[in-house]
Coordinates of C-alpha atoms and ligand atoms in Angstrom, one line a residue:
X454 CA 15.0 8.7 13.9
X455 CA 14.7 11.8 15.5
X456 CA 13.3 14.2 18.0
X457 CA 10.0 15.8 18.0
X458 CA 11.6 19.3 18.4
X459 CA 13.8 18.7 15.4
X460 CA 10.8 17.5 13.7
X461 CA 8.9 20.9 14.4
X462 CA 12.6 22.8 13.3
X463 CA 12.3 20.8 9.9
X464 CA 8.4 21.7 9.5
X465 CA 9.1 25.3 9.6
X466 CA 11.2 25.4 7.1
X467 CA 10.4 27.0 3.6
X468 CA 9.9 24.7 1.1
X469 CA 13.0 24.1 -1.1
X470 CA 12.2 25.0 -4.8
X471 CA 11.3 21.7 -5.3
X472 CA 8.1 22.3 -7.8
X473 CA 7.9 19.4 -10.5
X474 CA 9.4 15.8 -10.9
X475 CA 10.4 13.1 -13.5
X476 CA 7.6 10.4 -12.8
X477 CA 5.2 7.9 -14.9
X478 CA 1.9 7.5 -15.4
X479 CA -0.9 5.5 -16.7
X480 CA -3.0 7.2 -18.5
X481 CA -5.1 4.5 -20.3
X482 CA -6.3 1.2 -18.8
X483 CA -4.0 -0.2 -22.0
X484 CA -1.3 -2.3 -19.9
X485 CA 2.2 -0.8 -20.8
X486 CA 1.0 1.1 -23.8
X487 CA -0.9 3.0 -21.0
X488 CA 2.3 4.5 -19.6
X489 CA 3.6 7.9 -20.1
X490 CA 7.0 9.5 -18.8
X491 CA 6.1 13.1 -17.8
X492 CA 6.9 15.7 -15.4
X493 CA 4.7 16.6 -12.6
X494 CA 4.3 18.9 -9.9
X495 CA 5.7 16.9 -6.1
X496 CA 2.8 16.5 -3.9
X497 CA 3.0 18.5 -0.8
X498 CA 3.1 16.1 2.6
X499 CA -0.2 16.8 4.6
X500 CA -1.4 15.8 8.6
X501 CA 1.1 12.4 8.9
X502 CA 1.7 12.1 5.4
X503 CA 5.7 11.8 4.3
X504 CA 7.1 12.8 1.3
X505 CA 10.2 10.5 0.2
X506 CA 12.6 10.7 -2.5
X507 CA 12.2 7.3 -4.3
X508 CA 15.7 5.3 -5.0
X509 CA 14.4 2.0 -6.5
X510 CA 11.3 1.5 -7.2
X511 CA 9.8 -2.4 -8.0
X512 CA 7.0 -3.5 -9.7
X513 CA 4.7 -6.0 -10.2
X514 CA 3.3 -8.2 -13.1
X515 CA -0.4 -7.4 -13.6
X516 CA -0.4 -4.2 -11.3
X517 CA -0.7 -1.4 -14.3
X518 CA -4.5 -3.8 -13.9
X519 CA -5.2 -2.3 -10.5
X520 CA -5.4 1.5 -10.3
X521 CA -7.8 1.7 -13.4
X522 CA -10.5 3.6 -12.0
X523 CA -8.2 6.3 -11.2
X524 CA -5.9 7.5 -14.1
X525 CA -3.3 8.8 -14.8
X526 CA -2.1 6.9 -11.9
X527 CA 1.7 6.2 -11.1
X528 CA 2.3 2.9 -10.9
X529 CA 4.4 1.0 -8.5
X530 CA 3.9 0.5 -4.7
X531 CA 7.5 -0.8 -2.7
X532 CA 10.2 1.2 -3.0
X533 CA 13.1 2.4 -1.2
X534 CA 14.2 6.4 -0.6
X535 CA 15.3 8.8 2.2
X536 CA 12.6 10.9 3.8
X537 CA 12.4 14.3 2.0
X538 CA 9.8 16.4 4.2
X539 CA 7.7 15.8 6.9
X540 CA 3.6 16.6 7.3
X541 CA 2.3 17.9 10.4
X542 CA 2.0 15.3 13.7
X543 CA 5.0 13.3 12.0
X544 CA 7.6 12.7 15.2
X545 CA 9.1 9.5 14.3
X546 CA 10.7 10.3 11.1
X547 CA 13.4 12.9 9.9
X548 CA 14.5 14.5 7.0
X549 CA 17.1 12.5 5.8
X550 CA 16.3 9.0 7.0
X551 CA 16.7 6.0 4.7
X552 CA 13.1 3.7 4.1
X553 CA 11.0 1.3 2.1
X554 CA 7.7 0.5 2.2
X555 CA 4.6 -1.2 0.4
X556 CA 2.7 2.3 -0.2
X557 CA -1.0 1.9 -0.3
X558 CA -3.2 0.7 -3.6
X559 CA -5.3 3.5 -3.5
X560 CA -3.0 6.8 -4.2
X561 CA -0.1 7.0 -6.5
X562 CA 3.3 4.9 -6.2
X563 CA 7.1 5.0 -6.5
X564 CA 7.3 5.4 -10.0
X565 CA 8.8 9.0 -9.5
X566 CA 11.3 11.0 -8.4
X567 CA 9.4 11.4 -5.3
X568 CA 6.2 9.9 -3.7
X569 CA 3.9 10.8 -0.6
X570 CA 3.2 8.1 1.4
X571 CA 1.5 8.0 5.2
X572 CA 4.3 8.0 7.7
X573 CA 3.4 4.6 9.6
X574 CA 3.7 2.7 6.3
X575 CA 7.3 3.4 6.3
X576 CA 9.8 1.3 8.1
X577 CA 13.9 1.3 7.8
X578 CA 15.7 0.1 5.2
X579 CA 18.0 -2.3 5.6
X580 CA 21.6 -1.3 6.6
X581 CA 23.7 -4.2 4.4
X582 CA 21.2 -3.7 1.3
X583 CA 20.8 -1.5 -1.5
X584 CA 18.6 0.4 -2.6
X585 CA 17.2 -1.6 -6.3
X586 CA 17.7 -4.7 -3.5
X587 CA 15.8 -3.1 -0.4
X588 CA 12.6 -1.9 -3.0
X589 CA 12.5 -5.0 -3.9
X590 CA 10.9 -6.6 -0.8
X591 CA 8.6 -4.7 0.6
X592 CA 5.2 -5.9 -1.9
X593 CA 6.3 -9.2 -2.8
X594 CA 8.1 -10.3 0.7
X595 CA 5.3 -8.9 2.9
X596 CA 2.1 -11.2 0.5
X597 CA 4.6 -13.8 1.1
X598 CA 4.4 -13.2 5.0
X599 CA 0.8 -12.5 5.3
X600 CA 0.2 -15.4 2.9
X601 CA 2.2 -17.7 4.9
X602 CA 1.4 -17.0 8.4
X603 CA -1.8 -14.4 8.7
X604 CA -3.9 -16.8 6.0
X605 CA -2.3 -19.5 6.0
X606 CA -1.5 -20.2 9.4
X607 CA 1.9 -22.3 8.8
X608 CA 3.5 -22.9 11.6
X609 CA 7.4 -25.1 12.0
X610 CA 6.8 -29.1 10.7
X611 CA 3.9 -28.7 9.0
X612 CA 4.0 -28.8 4.8
X613 CA 3.5 -26.3 2.1
X614 CA 2.9 -26.4 -1.5
X615 CA 4.6 -23.2 -3.2
X616 CA 3.1 -22.0 -6.7
X617 CA 5.4 -20.3 -8.9
X618 CA 8.6 -20.9 -6.3
X619 CA 11.0 -18.5 -8.4
X620 CA 8.6 -16.0 -8.9
X621 CA 8.3 -12.4 -6.8
X622 CA 6.4 -13.3 -4.1
X623 CA 7.5 -17.4 -4.4
X624 CA 10.5 -17.0 -3.8
X625 CA 10.1 -15.2 -0.8
X626 CA 7.9 -17.7 0.5
X627 CA 9.8 -20.2 0.1
X628 CA 12.4 -18.5 2.0
X629 CA 10.1 -17.4 4.7
X630 CA 8.1 -20.8 5.3
X631 CA 11.7 -22.4 5.2
X632 CA 12.6 -20.0 8.4
X633 CA 9.6 -21.1 9.4
X634 CA 11.1 -24.7 9.9
X635 CA 8.1 -25.8 7.5
X636 CA 8.5 -28.9 5.0
X637 CA 8.7 -27.0 1.7
X638 CA 7.4 -28.4 -1.7
X639 CA 8.4 -25.6 -5.0
X640 CA 6.6 -25.9 -8.0
X641 CA 7.8 -23.7 -11.3
X642 CA 8.8 -23.7 -14.8
X643 CA 12.2 -24.9 -15.8
X644 CA 13.5 -21.4 -15.7
X645 CA 13.2 -21.0 -11.9
X646 CA 14.6 -24.5 -10.8
X647 CA 17.6 -23.7 -9.2
X648 CA 16.1 -20.0 -7.8
X649 CA 14.0 -22.5 -5.7
X650 CA 16.3 -25.5 -4.9
X651 CA 18.4 -22.0 -3.2
X652 CA 15.6 -20.1 -1.7
X653 CA 15.1 -23.4 0.0
X654 CA 12.9 -26.2 -1.7
X655 CA 13.4 -29.2 -0.5
X656 CA 11.9 -30.6 -3.5
X657 CA 11.2 -28.6 -6.8
X658 CA 8.8 -29.9 -9.3
X659 CA 9.0 -28.7 -13.2
X660 CA 5.0 -28.4 -13.5
X661 CA 5.6 -28.4 -16.6
X662 CA 6.9 -31.7 -17.2
X663 CA 5.1 -33.1 -14.1
X664 CA 1.7 -33.4 -12.8
X665 CA 2.4 -32.0 -9.1
X666 CA -0.8 -33.8 -8.2
X667 CA 0.5 -37.2 -9.2
X668 CA 3.4 -36.7 -6.8
X669 CA 2.6 -34.2 -3.6
X670 CA -0.2 -35.0 -1.2
X671 CA -1.7 -34.5 2.4
X672 CA -0.3 -30.8 2.3
X673 CA -1.4 -28.3 5.2
X674 CA -1.6 -25.5 2.6
X675 CA -0.9 -24.7 -0.4
X676 CA 0.0 -21.0 -1.6
X677 CA -0.1 -20.1 -4.4
X678 CA 1.3 -17.4 -6.8
X679 CA 0.3 -18.1 -10.4
X680 CA -3.2 -19.0 -10.9
X681 CA -4.5 -20.8 -13.8
X682 CA -4.4 -24.4 -13.8
X683 CA -2.2 -25.1 -11.2
X684 CA -4.2 -23.0 -8.6
X685 CA -7.5 -25.2 -10.2
X686 CA -5.6 -28.3 -9.0
X687 CA -4.6 -27.9 -5.7
X688 CA -7.7 -28.4 -3.9
X689 CA -6.9 -32.1 -4.1
X690 CA -3.7 -31.9 -2.3
X691 CA -4.2 -30.3 0.8
X692 CA -5.6 -32.6 3.6
X693 CA -8.8 -32.2 5.2
X694 CA -8.8 -29.0 7.8
X695 CA -6.0 -27.6 5.1
X696 CA -5.8 -24.0 3.5
X697 CA -5.1 -22.8 -0.1
X698 CA -3.8 -19.7 0.0
X699 CA -3.5 -17.4 -3.3
X700 CA -2.6 -13.9 -4.1
X701 CA -3.3 -14.5 -7.5
X702 CA -6.7 -15.2 -8.0
X703 CA -10.2 -16.6 -6.3
X704 CA -9.9 -20.3 -5.7
X705 CA -13.0 -22.1 -6.0
X706 CA -15.6 -22.4 -2.6
X707 CA -17.3 -25.2 -4.2
X708 CA -14.0 -27.3 -4.7
X709 CA -13.1 -26.4 -0.8
X710 CA -16.1 -27.3 0.5
X711 CA -16.4 -30.2 -1.2
X712 CA -13.1 -31.2 0.0
X713 CA -13.3 -29.5 3.3
X714 CA -10.5 -26.9 3.0
X715 CA -10.5 -23.4 3.3
X716 CA -10.0 -21.5 0.1
X717 CA -8.4 -18.0 0.5
X718 CA -7.7 -14.6 -1.8
X719 CA -5.9 -11.8 -0.1
X720 CA -4.7 -8.4 -1.1
X721 CA -1.7 -8.0 0.6
X722 CA -2.0 -4.4 3.3
X723 CA 0.9 -2.3 4.5
X724 CA 2.2 -3.3 8.0
X725 CA 5.1 -1.8 9.1
X726 CA 5.8 -3.8 12.3
X727 CA 6.0 -7.1 9.8
X728 CA 8.2 -5.2 7.5
X729 CA 10.4 -4.1 10.5
X730 CA 10.6 -8.0 10.8
X731 CA 11.4 -9.0 7.0
X732 CA 14.1 -5.9 7.1
X733 CA 16.1 -7.7 9.9
X734 CA 16.0 -11.1 8.1
X735 CA 17.8 -9.0 5.0
X736 CA 19.9 -7.8 7.7
X737 CA 21.0 -11.0 8.9
X738 CA 21.1 -13.1 5.3
X739 CA 18.5 -14.3 5.9
X740 CA 16.3 -13.2 3.2
X741 CA 17.3 -12.3 -0.3
X742 CA 15.8 -10.4 -2.7
X743 CA 16.2 -12.3 -6.1
X744 CA 16.3 -9.2 -9.0
X745 CA 15.8 -10.2 -12.5
X746 CA 16.4 -6.9 -14.1
X747 CA 16.7 -3.3 -13.6
X748 CA 15.7 -0.5 -15.4
X749 CA 16.2 3.4 -15.5
X750 CA 12.3 5.0 -14.7
X751 CA 12.4 6.2 -17.9
X752 CA 12.7 3.1 -19.5
X753 CA 9.4 2.2 -17.2
X754 CA 7.2 0.5 -20.2
X755 CA 10.0 -1.7 -21.5
X756 CA 10.1 -2.8 -17.1
X757 CA 6.4 -3.3 -17.4
X758 CA 6.5 -5.5 -20.9
X759 CA 9.3 -7.4 -19.8
X760 CA 7.1 -8.8 -16.4
X761 CA 4.4 -10.0 -18.6
X762 CA 7.5 -12.2 -20.0
X763 CA 5.7 -16.0 -19.4
X764 CA 8.5 -17.8 -16.6
X765 CA 10.3 -15.4 -15.7
X766 CA 12.0 -15.5 -11.8
X767 CA 12.6 -12.6 -10.1
X768 CA 11.7 -9.3 -9.0
X769 CA 12.2 -6.3 -11.6
X770 CA 13.3 -2.9 -10.4
X771 CA 13.2 1.1 -11.2
X772 CA 16.4 2.8 -10.7
X773 CA 15.5 6.5 -10.2
X774 CA 17.6 9.4 -10.7
X775 CA 20.1 11.0 -8.1
X776 CA 19.6 14.3 -9.5
X777 CA 15.7 15.0 -9.1
X778 CA 14.1 17.7 -11.5
X779 CA 13.9 20.6 -9.4
Ligands
LIG61 N1 -2.9 -9.8 -4.2 C1 -2.1 -9.5 -3.7 O1 -1.8 -9.1 -2.5 C2 -0.8 -9.3 -4.6 C3 0.2 -9.5 -3.9 C4 1.6 -9.8 -4.7 C5 1.6 -10.2 -5.8 N2 0.0 -9.8 -6.5 C6 -0.3 -10.7 -7.5 O2 0.4 -12.4 -7.8 C7 1.2 -12.7 -9.3 C8 2.2 -13.4 -9.0 O3 3.0 -11.7 -8.0 P1 4.5 -11.9 -8.8 O4 5.2 -10.4 -7.7 O5 5.0 -13.3 -7.8 O6 4.9 -12.5 -10.1 P2 5.5 -13.1 -11.0 O7 6.7 -13.4 -10.5 O8 5.6 -12.3 -12.1 O9 4.7 -14.2 -11.2 C9 5.3 -15.4 -10.5 C10 5.1 -16.8 -10.8 O10 3.9 -17.1 -12.2 C11 4.3 -17.5 -13.3 N3 4.1 -17.0 -14.2 C12 4.6 -15.8 -14.9 N4 4.5 -14.7 -15.8 C13 2.9 -15.6 -16.1 C14 2.0 -14.9 -16.8 N5 2.2 -13.9 -17.8 N6 0.8 -15.8 -16.4 C15 0.2 -16.7 -15.7 N7 2.0 -17.5 -15.0 C16 3.1 -16.8 -14.8 C17 5.7 -18.1 -13.0 O11 6.2 -19.1 -12.3 P3 6.3 -20.9 -13.5 O12 7.5 -19.9 -13.7 O13 6.4 -21.4 -12.5 O14 5.3 -20.7 -14.4 C18 6.3 -17.1 -12.2 O15 7.4 -17.2 -11.5 C19 0.5 -11.9 -9.3 O16 -0.5 -12.1 -10.9 C20 0.9 -10.2 -9.2 O17 -0.2 -9.9 -9.0 C21 -0.9 -9.9 -6.1

């Protein structure tokens, strides 16, 4: 972080020779097949914006369905990197600051050598984590945080059932719920059993073997990251007055009304204050990203294809080149 004077000095410097960058863009709504690795102009920061040199960017299954009304679009909405340029009015950041963030969904993402973001979404990158680990945190951990605490109202001593407990969002949800003092039950396929236990779930159910509703009941909250059958069968395991929160699909309101519970679907939003708390937990070793695989930016199509494999635990990260094209 820096003083306003230093910031003014940097802003008044002439532009460096940054003109083009390597980026991955979705050109057609065809999933991974619609991605093109190409060179495009480096965007310049407007007032309140910051240009960040991306070091690593993480991806989320199904995210290529999100920007189809604004193509071509750069995917990946969570990243770590280094502040490269400041727009007018940005006084609490300096070039060279190491940052991480969830970027807004209505603009280009981080699968590129540079990303332009509003300054207010950036938080200091955790010191004790590398760029790859840090990039795997913001979208998934903020989804878990907002799902459990803001929408789910989870408090110490309550019981929560987390579907997809070894997934990108789910493994953070297990860790955060446990730290909050909740009793955590997770569902996962066999591939994620060990990861869900390690993350802190007191009970882990392989839902492909045992229907969870036969052994779980009266929970205060179900946090769903899987959708489908697991979401559809969840209403019945929640106590009257409890909540069903999903990031994966919209839950049935009819079933919720019939059971006397609240059913909520939400879209995660950038939140610097929450991300700072999450970063502190990561620095203290209390929150760990689980990384499935790392791909080079140029191999983003393979990374997105990999994300679609069912029963695949952990996050997928794109490593962005250290030598940007000028
Ligand atoms: N609304 C929002 O703001 C928001 C935020 C974040 C994520 N999301 C969405 O929420 C979902 C979960 O995100 P995530 O990052 O946790 O994803 P993820 O790790 O890929 O998936 C979570 C779990 O879902 C199951 N799964 C994997 N592939 C699947 C497939 N093709 N179809 C059905 N289930 C599958 C797996 O669990 P099992 O092994 O247990 O089957 C996996 O561990 C994704 O659809 C993502 O796009 C939405």
